[in-house]
Tab-separated table of C-alpha atoms in Angstrom:
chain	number	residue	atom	x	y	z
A	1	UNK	CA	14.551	-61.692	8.930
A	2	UNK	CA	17.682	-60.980	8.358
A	3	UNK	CA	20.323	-60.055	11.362
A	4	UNK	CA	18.138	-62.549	13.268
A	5	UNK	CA	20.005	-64.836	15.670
A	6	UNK	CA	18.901	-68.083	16.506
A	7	UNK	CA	20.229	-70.308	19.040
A	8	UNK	CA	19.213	-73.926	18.827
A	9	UNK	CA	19.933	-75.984	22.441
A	10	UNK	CA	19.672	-80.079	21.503
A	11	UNK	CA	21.868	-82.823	22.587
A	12	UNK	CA	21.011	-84.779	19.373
A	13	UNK	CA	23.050	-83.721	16.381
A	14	UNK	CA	20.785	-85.019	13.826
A	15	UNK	CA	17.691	-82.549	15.462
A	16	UNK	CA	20.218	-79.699	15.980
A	17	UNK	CA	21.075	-80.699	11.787
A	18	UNK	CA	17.276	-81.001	11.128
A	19	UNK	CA	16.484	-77.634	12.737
A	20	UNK	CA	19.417	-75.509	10.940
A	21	UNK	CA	18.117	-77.001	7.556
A	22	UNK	CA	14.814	-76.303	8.233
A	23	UNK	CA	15.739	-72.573	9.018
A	24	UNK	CA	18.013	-71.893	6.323
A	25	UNK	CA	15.505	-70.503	3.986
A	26	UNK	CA	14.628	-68.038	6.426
A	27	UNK	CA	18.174	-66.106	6.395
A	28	UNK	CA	18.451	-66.372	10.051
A	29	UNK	CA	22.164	-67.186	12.035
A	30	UNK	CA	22.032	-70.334	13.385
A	31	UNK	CA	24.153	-71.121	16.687
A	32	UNK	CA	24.362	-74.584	18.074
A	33	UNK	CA	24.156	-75.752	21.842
A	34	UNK	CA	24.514	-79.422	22.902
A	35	UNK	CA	23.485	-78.941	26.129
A	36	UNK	CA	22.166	-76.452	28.529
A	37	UNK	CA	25.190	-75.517	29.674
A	38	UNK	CA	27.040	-74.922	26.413
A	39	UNK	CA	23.421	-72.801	25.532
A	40	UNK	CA	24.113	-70.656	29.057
A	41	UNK	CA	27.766	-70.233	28.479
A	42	UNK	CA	26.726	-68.882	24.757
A	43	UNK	CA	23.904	-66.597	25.905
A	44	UNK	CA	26.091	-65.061	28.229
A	45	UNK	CA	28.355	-64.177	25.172
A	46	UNK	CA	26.341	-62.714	22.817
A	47	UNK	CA	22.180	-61.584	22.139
A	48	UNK	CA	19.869	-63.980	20.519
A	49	UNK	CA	16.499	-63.146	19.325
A	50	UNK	CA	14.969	-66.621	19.739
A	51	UNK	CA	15.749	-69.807	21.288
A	52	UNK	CA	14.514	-73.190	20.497
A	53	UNK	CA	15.095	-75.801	23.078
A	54	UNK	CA	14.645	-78.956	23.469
A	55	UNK	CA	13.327	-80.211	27.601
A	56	UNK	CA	14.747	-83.249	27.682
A	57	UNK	CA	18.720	-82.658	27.867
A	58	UNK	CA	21.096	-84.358	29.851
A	59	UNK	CA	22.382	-83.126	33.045
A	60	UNK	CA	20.225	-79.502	33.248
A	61	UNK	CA	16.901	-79.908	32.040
A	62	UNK	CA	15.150	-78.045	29.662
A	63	UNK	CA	13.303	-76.140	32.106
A	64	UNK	CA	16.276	-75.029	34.471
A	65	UNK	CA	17.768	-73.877	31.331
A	66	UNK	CA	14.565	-71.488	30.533
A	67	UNK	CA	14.675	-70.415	33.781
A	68	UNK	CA	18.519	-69.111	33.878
A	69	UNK	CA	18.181	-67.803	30.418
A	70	UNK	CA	14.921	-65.900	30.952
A	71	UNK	CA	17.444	-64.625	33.936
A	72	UNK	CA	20.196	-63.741	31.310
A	73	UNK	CA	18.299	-62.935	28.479
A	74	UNK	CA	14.499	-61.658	29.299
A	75	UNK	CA	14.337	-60.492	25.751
A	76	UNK	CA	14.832	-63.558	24.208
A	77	UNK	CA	11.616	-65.363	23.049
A	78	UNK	CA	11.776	-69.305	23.470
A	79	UNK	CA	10.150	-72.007	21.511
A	80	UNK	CA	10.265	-75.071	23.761
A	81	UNK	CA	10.418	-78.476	21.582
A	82	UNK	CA	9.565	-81.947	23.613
A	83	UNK	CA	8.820	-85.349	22.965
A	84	UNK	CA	6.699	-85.464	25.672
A	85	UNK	CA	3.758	-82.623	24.662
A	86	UNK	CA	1.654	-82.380	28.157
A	87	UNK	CA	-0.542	-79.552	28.550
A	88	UNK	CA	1.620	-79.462	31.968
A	89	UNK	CA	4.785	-79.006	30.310
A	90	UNK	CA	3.320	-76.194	27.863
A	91	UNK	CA	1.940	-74.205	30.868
A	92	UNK	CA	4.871	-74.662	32.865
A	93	UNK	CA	7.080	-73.738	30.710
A	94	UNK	CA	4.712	-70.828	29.501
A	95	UNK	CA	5.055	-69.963	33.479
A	96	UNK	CA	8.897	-70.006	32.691
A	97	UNK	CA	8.500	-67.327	29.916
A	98	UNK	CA	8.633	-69.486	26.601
A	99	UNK	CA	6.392	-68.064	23.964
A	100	UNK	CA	6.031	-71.277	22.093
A	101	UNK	CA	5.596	-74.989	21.981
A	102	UNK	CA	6.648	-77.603	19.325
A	103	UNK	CA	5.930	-81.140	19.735
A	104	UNK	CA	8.722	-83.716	17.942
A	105	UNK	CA	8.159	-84.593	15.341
A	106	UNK	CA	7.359	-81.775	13.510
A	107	UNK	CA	7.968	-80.962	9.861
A	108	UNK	CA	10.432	-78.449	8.690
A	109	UNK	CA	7.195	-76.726	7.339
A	110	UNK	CA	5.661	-76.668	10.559
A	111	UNK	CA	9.030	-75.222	12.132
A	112	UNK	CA	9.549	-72.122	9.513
A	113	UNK	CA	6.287	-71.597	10.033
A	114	UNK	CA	6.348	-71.061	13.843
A	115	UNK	CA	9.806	-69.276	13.654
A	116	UNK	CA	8.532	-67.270	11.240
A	117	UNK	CA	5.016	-66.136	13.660
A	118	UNK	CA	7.230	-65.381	16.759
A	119	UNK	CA	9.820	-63.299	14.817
A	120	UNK	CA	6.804	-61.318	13.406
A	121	UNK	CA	4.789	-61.620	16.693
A	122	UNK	CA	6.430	-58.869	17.625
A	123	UNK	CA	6.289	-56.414	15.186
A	124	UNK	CA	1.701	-56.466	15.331
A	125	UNK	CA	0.698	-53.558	16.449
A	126	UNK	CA	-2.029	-54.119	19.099
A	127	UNK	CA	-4.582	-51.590	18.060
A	128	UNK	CA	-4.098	-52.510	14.569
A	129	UNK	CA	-5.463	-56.360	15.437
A	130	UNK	CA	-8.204	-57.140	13.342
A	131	UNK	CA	-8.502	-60.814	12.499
A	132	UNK	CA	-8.086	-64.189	14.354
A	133	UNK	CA	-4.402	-64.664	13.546
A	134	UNK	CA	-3.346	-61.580	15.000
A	135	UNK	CA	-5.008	-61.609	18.039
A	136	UNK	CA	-4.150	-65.251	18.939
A	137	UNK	CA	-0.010	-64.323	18.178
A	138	UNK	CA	-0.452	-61.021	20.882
A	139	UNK	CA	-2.356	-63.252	23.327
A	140	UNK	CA	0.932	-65.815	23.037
A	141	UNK	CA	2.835	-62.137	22.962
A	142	UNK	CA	1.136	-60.862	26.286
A	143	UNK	CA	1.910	-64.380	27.624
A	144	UNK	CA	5.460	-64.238	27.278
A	145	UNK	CA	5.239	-60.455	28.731
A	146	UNK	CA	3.370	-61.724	32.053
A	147	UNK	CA	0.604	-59.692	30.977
A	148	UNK	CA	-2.547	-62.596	31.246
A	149	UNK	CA	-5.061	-60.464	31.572
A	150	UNK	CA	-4.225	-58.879	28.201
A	151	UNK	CA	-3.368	-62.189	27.097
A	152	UNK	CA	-7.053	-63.328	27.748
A	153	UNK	CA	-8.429	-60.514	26.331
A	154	UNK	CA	-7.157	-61.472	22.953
A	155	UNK	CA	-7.650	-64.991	23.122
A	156	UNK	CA	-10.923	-64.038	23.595
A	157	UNK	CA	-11.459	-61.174	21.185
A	158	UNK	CA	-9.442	-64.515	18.467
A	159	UNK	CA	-12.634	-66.641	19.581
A	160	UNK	CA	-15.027	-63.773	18.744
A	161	UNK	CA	-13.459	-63.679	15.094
A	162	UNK	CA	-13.693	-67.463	14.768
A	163	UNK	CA	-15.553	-69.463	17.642
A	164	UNK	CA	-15.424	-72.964	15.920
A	165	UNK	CA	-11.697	-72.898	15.981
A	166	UNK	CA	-9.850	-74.716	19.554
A	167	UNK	CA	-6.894	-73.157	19.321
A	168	UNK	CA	-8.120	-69.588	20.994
A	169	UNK	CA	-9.956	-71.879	24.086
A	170	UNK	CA	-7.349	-74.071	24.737
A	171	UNK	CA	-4.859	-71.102	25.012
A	172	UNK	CA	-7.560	-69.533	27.051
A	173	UNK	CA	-7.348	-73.009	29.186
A	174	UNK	CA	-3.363	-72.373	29.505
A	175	UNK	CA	-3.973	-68.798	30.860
A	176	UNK	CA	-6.145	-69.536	33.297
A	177	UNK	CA	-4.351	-72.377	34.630
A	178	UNK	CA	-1.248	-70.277	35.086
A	179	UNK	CA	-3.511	-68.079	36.816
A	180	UNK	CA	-4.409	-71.004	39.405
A	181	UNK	CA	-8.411	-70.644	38.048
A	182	UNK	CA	-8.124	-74.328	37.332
A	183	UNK	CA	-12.149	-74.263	36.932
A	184	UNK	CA	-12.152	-71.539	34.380
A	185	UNK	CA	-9.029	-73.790	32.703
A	186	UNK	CA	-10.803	-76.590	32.731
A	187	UNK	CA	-13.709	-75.412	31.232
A	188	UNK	CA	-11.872	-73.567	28.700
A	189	UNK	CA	-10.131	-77.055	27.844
A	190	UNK	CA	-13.315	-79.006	27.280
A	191	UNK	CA	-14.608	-76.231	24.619
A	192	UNK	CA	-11.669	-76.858	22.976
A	193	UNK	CA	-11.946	-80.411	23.019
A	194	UNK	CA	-15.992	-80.198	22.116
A	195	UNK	CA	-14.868	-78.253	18.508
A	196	UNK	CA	-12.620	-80.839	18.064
A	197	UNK	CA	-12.157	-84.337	19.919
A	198	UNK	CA	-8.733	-84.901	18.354
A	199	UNK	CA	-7.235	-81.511	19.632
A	200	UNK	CA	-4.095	-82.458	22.245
């Protein structure tokens, strides 16, 4: 991963701290944005390959931020991070273009981790697919891309691989609500919660 730019947007220090710690291991440059302005001001300097930001900023929010970088940088995948983790916020901000979500507080584990699947989301080959795994990362891929039919197509095709997994239904849940099919989302949503009762 290395060459990889990451920009992390935060007004806390000690998360902004937290997240360049946790992401040290993975040789990737670390920029740091206290607010959403300071992140905009940034973008508009130089290319980032991800961003990780937090919703809840002061003065712009998190998702009028997404929405002028997405304007700036389309490229640019973005891992949202909130306190607050609401299916809402996850599909609107998957509306918005993020490719990720993160509730706090997460481990530095669980951070590397999902850095680590976006960075590499893109380089799966789509015919080459053959497993769960890969089919659920292009489904978040074709998500990002505005591309939900393709997006449900390998949600679906990660259920076939694995049905007793969540994961794949509630993501097919968070497709279909962006596509206004809130009775196809909502069932969706209960098979996820029927595998598992404890799934958010």
């Amino acid at each position: 991963m290395n060459g990889t730019s990451v920009i992390v947007v935060d007004d806390e220090r000690t998360i902004r701290l937290g997240l360049t710690a946790s992401l040290e291991s993975l040789n990737v440059g670390i920029t740091e944005a206290v607010n959403g302005e300071d992140a905009l001001e940034k973008l508009r300097e130089r290319n980032f390959r991800l961003m990780l930001l937090d919703l809840k900023l002061p003065g712009m929010d998190g998702m009028e931020v997404l929405r002028r970088a997405r304007e700036i940088r389309p490229e640019m995948r973005v891992i949202v991070i909130t306190a607050h983790g609401t299916i809402e916020n996850a599909v609107d901000a998957m509306k918005l273009g993020a490719v990720d979500f993160i509730q706090k507080p997460f481990a530095p584990s669980e951070i590397r981790e999902l850095v680590s699947r976006v960075i590499d989301r893109d380089a799966i080959e789509e015919q080459k697919a053959a497993d769960y795994a890969s089919h659920f990362e292009l489904a978040k891929r074709c998500i990002a891309e505005k591309r939900y039919d393709d997006a449900a197509e390998h949600a679906r095709k990660a259920s076939g691989f694995d049905n007793s997994r969540p994961e794949a239904f509630n993501l097919l849940g968070v497709i279909r609500e962006i596509q206004r099919d809130i009775v196809d989302a909502q069932k969706y949503y209960r098979a996820a919660l029927a595998l598992d009762p404890a799934y958010e």
